CSV table of C-alpha atoms in Angstrom, one decimal:
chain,number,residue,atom,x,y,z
K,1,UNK,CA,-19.9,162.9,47.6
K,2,UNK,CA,-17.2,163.1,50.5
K,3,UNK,CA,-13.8,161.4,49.5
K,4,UNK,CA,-13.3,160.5,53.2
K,5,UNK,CA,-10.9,156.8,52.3
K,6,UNK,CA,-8.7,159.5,50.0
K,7,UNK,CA,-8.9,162.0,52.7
K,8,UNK,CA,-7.7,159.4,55.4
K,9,UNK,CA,-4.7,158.0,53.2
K,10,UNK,CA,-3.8,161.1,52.4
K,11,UNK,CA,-3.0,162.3,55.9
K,12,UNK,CA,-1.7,159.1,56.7
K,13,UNK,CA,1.0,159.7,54.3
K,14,UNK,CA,1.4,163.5,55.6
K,15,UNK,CA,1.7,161.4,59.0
K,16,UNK,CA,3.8,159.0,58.0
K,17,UNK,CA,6.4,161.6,56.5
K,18,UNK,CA,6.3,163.3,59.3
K,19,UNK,CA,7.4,160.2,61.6
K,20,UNK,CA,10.7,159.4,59.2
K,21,UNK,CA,12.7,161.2,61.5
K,22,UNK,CA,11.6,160.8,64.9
K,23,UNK,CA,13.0,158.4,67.4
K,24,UNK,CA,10.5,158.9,69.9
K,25,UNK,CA,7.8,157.7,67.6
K,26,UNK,CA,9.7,154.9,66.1
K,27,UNK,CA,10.2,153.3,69.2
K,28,UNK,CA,6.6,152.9,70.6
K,29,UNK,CA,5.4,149.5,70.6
K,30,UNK,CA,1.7,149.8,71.7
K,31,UNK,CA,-1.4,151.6,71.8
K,32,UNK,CA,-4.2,151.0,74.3
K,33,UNK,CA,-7.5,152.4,73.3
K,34,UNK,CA,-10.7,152.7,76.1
K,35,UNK,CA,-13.5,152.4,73.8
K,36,UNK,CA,-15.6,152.3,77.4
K,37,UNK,CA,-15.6,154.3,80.5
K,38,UNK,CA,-16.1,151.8,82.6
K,39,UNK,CA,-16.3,147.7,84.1
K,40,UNK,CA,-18.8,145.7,85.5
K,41,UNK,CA,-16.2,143.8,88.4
K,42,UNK,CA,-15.0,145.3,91.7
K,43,UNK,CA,-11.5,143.7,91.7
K,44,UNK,CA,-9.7,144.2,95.2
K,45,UNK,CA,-6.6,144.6,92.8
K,46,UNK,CA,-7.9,147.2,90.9
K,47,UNK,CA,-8.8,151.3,91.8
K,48,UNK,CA,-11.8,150.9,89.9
K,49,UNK,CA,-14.2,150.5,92.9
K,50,UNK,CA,-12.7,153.3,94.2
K,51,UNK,CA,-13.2,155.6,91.6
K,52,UNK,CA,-16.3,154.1,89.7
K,53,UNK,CA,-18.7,156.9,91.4
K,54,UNK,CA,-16.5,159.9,90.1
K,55,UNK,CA,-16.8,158.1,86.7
K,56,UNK,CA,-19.4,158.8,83.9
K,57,UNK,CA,-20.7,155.7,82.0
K,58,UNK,CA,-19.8,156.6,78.3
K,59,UNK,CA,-18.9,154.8,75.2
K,60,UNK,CA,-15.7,156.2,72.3
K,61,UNK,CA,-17.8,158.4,70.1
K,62,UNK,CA,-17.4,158.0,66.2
K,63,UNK,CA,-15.5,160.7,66.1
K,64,UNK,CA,-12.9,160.0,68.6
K,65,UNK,CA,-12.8,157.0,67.3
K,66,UNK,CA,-12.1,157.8,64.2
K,67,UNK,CA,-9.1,160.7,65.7
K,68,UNK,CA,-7.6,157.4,67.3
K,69,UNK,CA,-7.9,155.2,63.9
K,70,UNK,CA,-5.9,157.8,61.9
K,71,UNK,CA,-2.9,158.0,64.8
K,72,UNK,CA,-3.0,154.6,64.4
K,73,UNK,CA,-2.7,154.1,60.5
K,74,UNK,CA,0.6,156.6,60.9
K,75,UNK,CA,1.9,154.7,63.3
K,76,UNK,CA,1.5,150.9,62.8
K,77,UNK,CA,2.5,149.9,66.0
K,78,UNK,CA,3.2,146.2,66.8
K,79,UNK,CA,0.4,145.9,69.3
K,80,UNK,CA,-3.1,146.8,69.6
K,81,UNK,CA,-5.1,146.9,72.3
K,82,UNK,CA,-8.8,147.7,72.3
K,83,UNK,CA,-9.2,148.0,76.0
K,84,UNK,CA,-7.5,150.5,78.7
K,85,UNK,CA,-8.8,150.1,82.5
K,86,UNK,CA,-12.1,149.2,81.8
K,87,UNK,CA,-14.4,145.6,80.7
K,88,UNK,CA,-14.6,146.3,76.7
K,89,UNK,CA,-16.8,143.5,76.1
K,90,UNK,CA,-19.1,146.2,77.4
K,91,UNK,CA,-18.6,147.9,74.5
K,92,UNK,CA,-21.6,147.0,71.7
K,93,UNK,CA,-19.1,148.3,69.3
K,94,UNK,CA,-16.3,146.1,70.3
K,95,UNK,CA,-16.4,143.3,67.4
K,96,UNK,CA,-16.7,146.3,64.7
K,97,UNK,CA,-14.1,148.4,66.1
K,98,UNK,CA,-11.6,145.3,66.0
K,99,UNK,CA,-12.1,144.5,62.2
K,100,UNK,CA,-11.4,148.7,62.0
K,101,UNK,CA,-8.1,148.0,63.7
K,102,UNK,CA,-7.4,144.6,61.6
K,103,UNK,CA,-7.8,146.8,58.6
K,104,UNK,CA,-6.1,149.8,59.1
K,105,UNK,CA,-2.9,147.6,61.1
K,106,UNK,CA,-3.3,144.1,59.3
K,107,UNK,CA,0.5,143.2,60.9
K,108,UNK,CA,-0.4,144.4,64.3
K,109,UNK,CA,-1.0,141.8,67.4
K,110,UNK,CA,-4.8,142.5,68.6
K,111,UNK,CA,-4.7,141.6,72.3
K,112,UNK,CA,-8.0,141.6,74.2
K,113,UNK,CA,-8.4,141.3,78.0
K,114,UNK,CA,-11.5,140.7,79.9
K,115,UNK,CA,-13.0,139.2,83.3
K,116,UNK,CA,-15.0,136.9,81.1
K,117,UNK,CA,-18.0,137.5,82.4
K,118,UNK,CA,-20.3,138.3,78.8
K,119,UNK,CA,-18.5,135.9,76.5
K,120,UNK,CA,-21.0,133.9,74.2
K,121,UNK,CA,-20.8,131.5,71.8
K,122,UNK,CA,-21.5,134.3,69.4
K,123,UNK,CA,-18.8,136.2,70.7
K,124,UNK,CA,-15.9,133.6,71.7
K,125,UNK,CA,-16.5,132.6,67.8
K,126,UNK,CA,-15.3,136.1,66.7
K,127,UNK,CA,-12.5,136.5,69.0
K,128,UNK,CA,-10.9,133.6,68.4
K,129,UNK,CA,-10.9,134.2,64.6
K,130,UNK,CA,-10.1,138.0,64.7
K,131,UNK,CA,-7.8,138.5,67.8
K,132,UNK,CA,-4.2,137.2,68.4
K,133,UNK,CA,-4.3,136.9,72.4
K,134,UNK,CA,-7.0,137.0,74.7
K,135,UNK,CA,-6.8,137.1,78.8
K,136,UNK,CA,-9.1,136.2,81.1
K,137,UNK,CA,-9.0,137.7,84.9
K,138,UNK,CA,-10.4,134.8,87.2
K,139,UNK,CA,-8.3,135.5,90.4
K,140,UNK,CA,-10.1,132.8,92.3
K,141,UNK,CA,-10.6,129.5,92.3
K,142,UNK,CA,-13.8,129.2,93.9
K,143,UNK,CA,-17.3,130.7,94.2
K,144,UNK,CA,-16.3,132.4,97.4
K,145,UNK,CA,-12.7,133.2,96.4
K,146,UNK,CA,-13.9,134.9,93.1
K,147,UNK,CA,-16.3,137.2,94.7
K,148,UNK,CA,-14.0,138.0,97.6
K,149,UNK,CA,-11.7,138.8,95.1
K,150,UNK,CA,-13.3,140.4,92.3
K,151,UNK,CA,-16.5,141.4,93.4
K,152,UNK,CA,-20.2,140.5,93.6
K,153,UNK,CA,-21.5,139.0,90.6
K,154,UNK,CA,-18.5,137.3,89.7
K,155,UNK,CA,-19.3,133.7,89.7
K,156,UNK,CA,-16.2,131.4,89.1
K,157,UNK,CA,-18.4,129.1,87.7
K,158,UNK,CA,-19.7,131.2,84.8
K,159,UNK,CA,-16.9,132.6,84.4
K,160,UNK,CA,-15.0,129.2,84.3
K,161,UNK,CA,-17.5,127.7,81.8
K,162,UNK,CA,-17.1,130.6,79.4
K,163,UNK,CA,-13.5,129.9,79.4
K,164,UNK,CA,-13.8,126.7,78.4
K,165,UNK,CA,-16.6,127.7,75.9
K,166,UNK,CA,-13.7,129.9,74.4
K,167,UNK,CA,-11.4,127.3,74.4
K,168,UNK,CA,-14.1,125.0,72.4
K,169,UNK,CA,-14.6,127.9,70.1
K,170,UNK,CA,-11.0,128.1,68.9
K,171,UNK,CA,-10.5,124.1,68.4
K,172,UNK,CA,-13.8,124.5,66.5
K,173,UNK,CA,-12.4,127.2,64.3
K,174,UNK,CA,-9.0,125.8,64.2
K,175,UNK,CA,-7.9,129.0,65.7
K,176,UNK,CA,-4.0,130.3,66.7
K,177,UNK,CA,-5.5,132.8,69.4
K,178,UNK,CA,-3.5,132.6,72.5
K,179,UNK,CA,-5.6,132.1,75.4
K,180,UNK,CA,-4.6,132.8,79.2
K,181,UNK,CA,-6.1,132.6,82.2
K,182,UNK,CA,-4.6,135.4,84.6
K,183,UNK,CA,-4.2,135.1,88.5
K,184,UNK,CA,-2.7,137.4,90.9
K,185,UNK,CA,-0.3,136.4,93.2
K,186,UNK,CA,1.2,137.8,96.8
K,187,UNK,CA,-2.1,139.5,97.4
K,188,UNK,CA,-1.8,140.2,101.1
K,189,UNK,CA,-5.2,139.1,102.1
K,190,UNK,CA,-5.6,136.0,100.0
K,191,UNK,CA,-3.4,133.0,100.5
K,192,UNK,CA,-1.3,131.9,97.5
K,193,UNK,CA,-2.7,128.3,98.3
K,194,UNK,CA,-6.2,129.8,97.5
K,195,UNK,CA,-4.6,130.9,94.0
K,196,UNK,CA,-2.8,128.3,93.2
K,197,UNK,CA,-5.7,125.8,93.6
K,198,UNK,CA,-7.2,125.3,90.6
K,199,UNK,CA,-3.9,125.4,88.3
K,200,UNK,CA,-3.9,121.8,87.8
K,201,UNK,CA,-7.4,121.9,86.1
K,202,UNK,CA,-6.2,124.0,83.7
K,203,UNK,CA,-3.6,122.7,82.6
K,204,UNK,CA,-5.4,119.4,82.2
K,205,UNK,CA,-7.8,121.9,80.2
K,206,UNK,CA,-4.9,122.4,78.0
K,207,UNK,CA,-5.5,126.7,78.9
K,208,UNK,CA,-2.4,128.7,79.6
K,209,UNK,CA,-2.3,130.4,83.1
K,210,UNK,CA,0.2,132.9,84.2
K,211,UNK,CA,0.5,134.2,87.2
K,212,UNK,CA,1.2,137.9,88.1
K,213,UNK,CA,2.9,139.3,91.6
K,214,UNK,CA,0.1,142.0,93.0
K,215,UNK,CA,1.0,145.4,92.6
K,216,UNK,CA,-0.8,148.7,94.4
K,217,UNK,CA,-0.8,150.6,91.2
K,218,UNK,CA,1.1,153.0,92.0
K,219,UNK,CA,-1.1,153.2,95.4
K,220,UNK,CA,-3.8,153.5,93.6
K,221,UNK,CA,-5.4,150.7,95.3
K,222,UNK,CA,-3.6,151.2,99.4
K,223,UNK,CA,-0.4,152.8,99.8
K,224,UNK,CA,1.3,149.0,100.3
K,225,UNK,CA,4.7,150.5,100.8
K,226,UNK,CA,6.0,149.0,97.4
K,227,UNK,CA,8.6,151.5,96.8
K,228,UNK,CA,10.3,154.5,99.0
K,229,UNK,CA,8.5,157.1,97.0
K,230,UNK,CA,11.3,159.8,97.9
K,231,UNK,CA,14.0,157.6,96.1
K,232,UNK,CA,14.8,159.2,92.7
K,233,UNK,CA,12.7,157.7,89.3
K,234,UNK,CA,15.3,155.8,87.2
K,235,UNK,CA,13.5,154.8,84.3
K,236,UNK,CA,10.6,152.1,83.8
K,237,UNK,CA,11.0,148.5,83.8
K,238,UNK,CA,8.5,148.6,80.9
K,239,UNK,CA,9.8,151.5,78.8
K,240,UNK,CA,5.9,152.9,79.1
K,241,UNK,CA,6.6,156.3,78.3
K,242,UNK,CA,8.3,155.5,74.8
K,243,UNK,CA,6.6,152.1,74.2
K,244,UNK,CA,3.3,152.6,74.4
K,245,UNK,CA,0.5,155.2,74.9
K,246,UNK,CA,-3.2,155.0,76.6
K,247,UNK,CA,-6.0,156.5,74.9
K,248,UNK,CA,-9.1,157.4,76.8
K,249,UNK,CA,-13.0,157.1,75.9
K,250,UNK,CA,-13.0,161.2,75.4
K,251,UNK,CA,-10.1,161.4,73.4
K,252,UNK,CA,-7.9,162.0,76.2
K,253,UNK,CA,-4.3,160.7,76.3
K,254,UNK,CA,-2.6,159.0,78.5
K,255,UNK,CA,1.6,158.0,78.9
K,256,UNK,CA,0.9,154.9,81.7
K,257,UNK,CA,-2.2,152.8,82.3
K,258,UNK,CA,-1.5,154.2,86.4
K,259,UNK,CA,-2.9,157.2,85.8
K,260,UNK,CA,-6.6,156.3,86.9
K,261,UNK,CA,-7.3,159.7,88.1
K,262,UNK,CA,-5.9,161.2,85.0
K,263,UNK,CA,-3.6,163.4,86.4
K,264,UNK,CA,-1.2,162.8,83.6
K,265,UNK,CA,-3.4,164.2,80.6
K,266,UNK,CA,-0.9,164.3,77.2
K,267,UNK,CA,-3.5,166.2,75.4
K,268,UNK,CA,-6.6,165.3,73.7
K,269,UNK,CA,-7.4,163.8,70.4
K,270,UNK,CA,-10.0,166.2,69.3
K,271,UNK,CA,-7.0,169.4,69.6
K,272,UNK,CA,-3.9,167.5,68.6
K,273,UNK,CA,-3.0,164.4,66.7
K,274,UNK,CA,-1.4,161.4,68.2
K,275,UNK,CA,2.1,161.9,66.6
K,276,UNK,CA,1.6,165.7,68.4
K,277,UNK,CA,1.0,164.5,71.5
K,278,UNK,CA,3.3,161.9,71.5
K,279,UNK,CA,6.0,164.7,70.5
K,280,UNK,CA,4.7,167.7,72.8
K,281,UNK,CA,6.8,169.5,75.2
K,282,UNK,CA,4.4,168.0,78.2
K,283,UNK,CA,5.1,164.5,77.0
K,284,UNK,CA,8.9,164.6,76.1
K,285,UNK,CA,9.0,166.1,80.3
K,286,UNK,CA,7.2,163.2,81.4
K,287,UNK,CA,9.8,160.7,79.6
K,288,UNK,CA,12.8,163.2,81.2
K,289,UNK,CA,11.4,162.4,84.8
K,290,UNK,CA,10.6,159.6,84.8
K,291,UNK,CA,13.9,158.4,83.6
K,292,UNK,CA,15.4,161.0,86.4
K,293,UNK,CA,16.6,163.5,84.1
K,294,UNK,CA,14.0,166.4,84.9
K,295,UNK,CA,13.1,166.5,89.0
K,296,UNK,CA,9.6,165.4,90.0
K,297,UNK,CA,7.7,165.6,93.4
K,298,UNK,CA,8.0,162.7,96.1
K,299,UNK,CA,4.6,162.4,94.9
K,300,UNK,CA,5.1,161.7,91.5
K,301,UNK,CA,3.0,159.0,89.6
K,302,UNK,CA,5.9,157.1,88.9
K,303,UNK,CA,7.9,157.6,92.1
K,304,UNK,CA,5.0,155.5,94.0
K,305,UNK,CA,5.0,152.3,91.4
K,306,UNK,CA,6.9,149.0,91.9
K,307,UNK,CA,7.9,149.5,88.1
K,308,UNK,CA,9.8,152.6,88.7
K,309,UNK,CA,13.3,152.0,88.9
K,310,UNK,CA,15.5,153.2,91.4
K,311,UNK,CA,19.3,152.8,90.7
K,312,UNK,CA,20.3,151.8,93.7
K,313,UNK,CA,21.7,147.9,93.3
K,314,UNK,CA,22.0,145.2,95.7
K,315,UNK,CA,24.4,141.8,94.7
K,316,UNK,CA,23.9,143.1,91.1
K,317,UNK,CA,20.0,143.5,91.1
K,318,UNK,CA,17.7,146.5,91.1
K,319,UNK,CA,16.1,147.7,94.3
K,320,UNK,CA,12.8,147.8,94.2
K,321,UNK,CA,11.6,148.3,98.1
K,322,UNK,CA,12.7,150.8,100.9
K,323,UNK,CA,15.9,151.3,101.6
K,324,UNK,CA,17.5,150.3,105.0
């Protein structure tokens, strides 16, 4: 009979020695896993619609899985997150896969994020007792707004009821799960007054909404001129590179949740492990240009996202835009 649990803690603690010393893998905060290829909205904020036909539909498999598990019993980051670019309720995995991570990371933060769209009781009954933060995407505040802003299918008023099914579901379990209801704001198309429009309700609802400034993605969604791209990359406003790494359906790893096109590949699971990866040559560059220590094209992922810092300060505040 296989000894699998001893073989597992046994490279955990070969992982775990070899971590002692590292600063690099000390520091990250985070790990987002894709347990799905894909989502079932067509967000006008989001590349997905874009790239959706280039994109396979395919679930984690056990073994990859598995490969992401035992980075993640080394590690014991703060945060998980069992969802990167993609719907993961799609996943018919997903409720297994987050008591995995509860009991490999007990201490970590599980944070789920979703467009709401196949919550059930079932379901909102389990999340609420077995995740520490959930978000909801519902960028509109109306039938029409919803669809024109994340696509056909998305009906507010579904959506809206499973949100406050959710929110019965955790009074009902007497629940600490965070729950927030996230709307994007300064969308060019879309008047904030469309936006803003329903934030009364919920707040009588008692749900938390916050309210995020649109970003292109690092263009991935229009080139909306969000930062001079031949400016030199300063460093992240999020730390990405050191606080947190993105872990693909395939194994595939990722340093910043922009790469949609995976053009940025760290390495892959199934050759390396994550404390590898996270320690390779490749990604140690990455971290070096981004924070403008190592030269990267004007083309760079980073160069073309609001995020990227430039260095150049105005009345004691970093620029984000073009320069005059």
């Amino acid at each position: 009979m296989c000894d699998c649990a001893g073989k597992l803690k046994r490279r955990c603690v070969y992982l775990n020695n070899r971590i002692m010393n590292n600063p690099v893998i000390s520091k990250l905060g985070a790990i987002e896993i894709q347990t799905v290829s894909w989502c079932n909205s067509g967000c006008v904020v989001c590349p997905w619609a874009q790239i959706k036909d280039a994109v396979p539909k395919q679930s984690m498999r056990e073994d990859t899985w598995h490969k992401a598990l035992e980075g993640i019993s080394a590690l014991h980051p703060d945060r998980l997150l069992p969802y990167n670019n993609n719907e993961p309720l799609l996943d018919k995995n997903i409720t297994s896969r987050i008591l995995d991570l509860r009991s490999i990371s007990p201490q970590a933060i599980i944070e789920i994020a979703t467009n709401g769209l196949l919550l059930s009781e079932e379901l909102s009954d389990f999340l609420v007792n077995h995740t520490d933060i959930i978000f909801i995407s519902l960028f509109g505040s109306d039938e029409e707004s919803n669809f024109q802003l994340m696509g056909k299918g998305m009906g507010y008023n579904r959506v809206k009821h499973n949100i406050l099914s959710l929110q019965k579901a955790k009074e009902r379990n007497n629940s600490d799960c965070f729950i927030t209801v996230v709307k994007i704001m300064n969308y060019p198309p879309v008047s904030n007054d469309v936006i803003f429009k329903d934030w009364i309700f919920w707040e009588d609802e008692g749900i938390n909404t916050r309210y995020y400034n649109f970003v292109d993605r690092s263009t991935n969604v229009g080139d909306f001129n969000q930062r001079d791209h031949t400016l030199k990359a300063c460093g992240c406003d999020f730390n990405r590179p050191n606080e947190r790494t993105f872990i693909w359906h395939n194994g595939d790893v990722s340093f910043c949740c922009h790469d949609w096109r995976k053009e940025y590949i760290m390495g892959n699971l199934h050759a390396n492990s994550l404390i590898d990866i996270l320690n390779s040559e490749k990604y140690n560059l990455i971290r070096d240009m981004v924070d403008g220590i190592a030269d990267s094209a004007d083309n760079f992922l980073c160069k073309k996202c609001f995020h990227c810092k430039t260095g150049i300060r105005d009345s004691g505040y970093p620029s984000k835009g073009k320069t005059e």
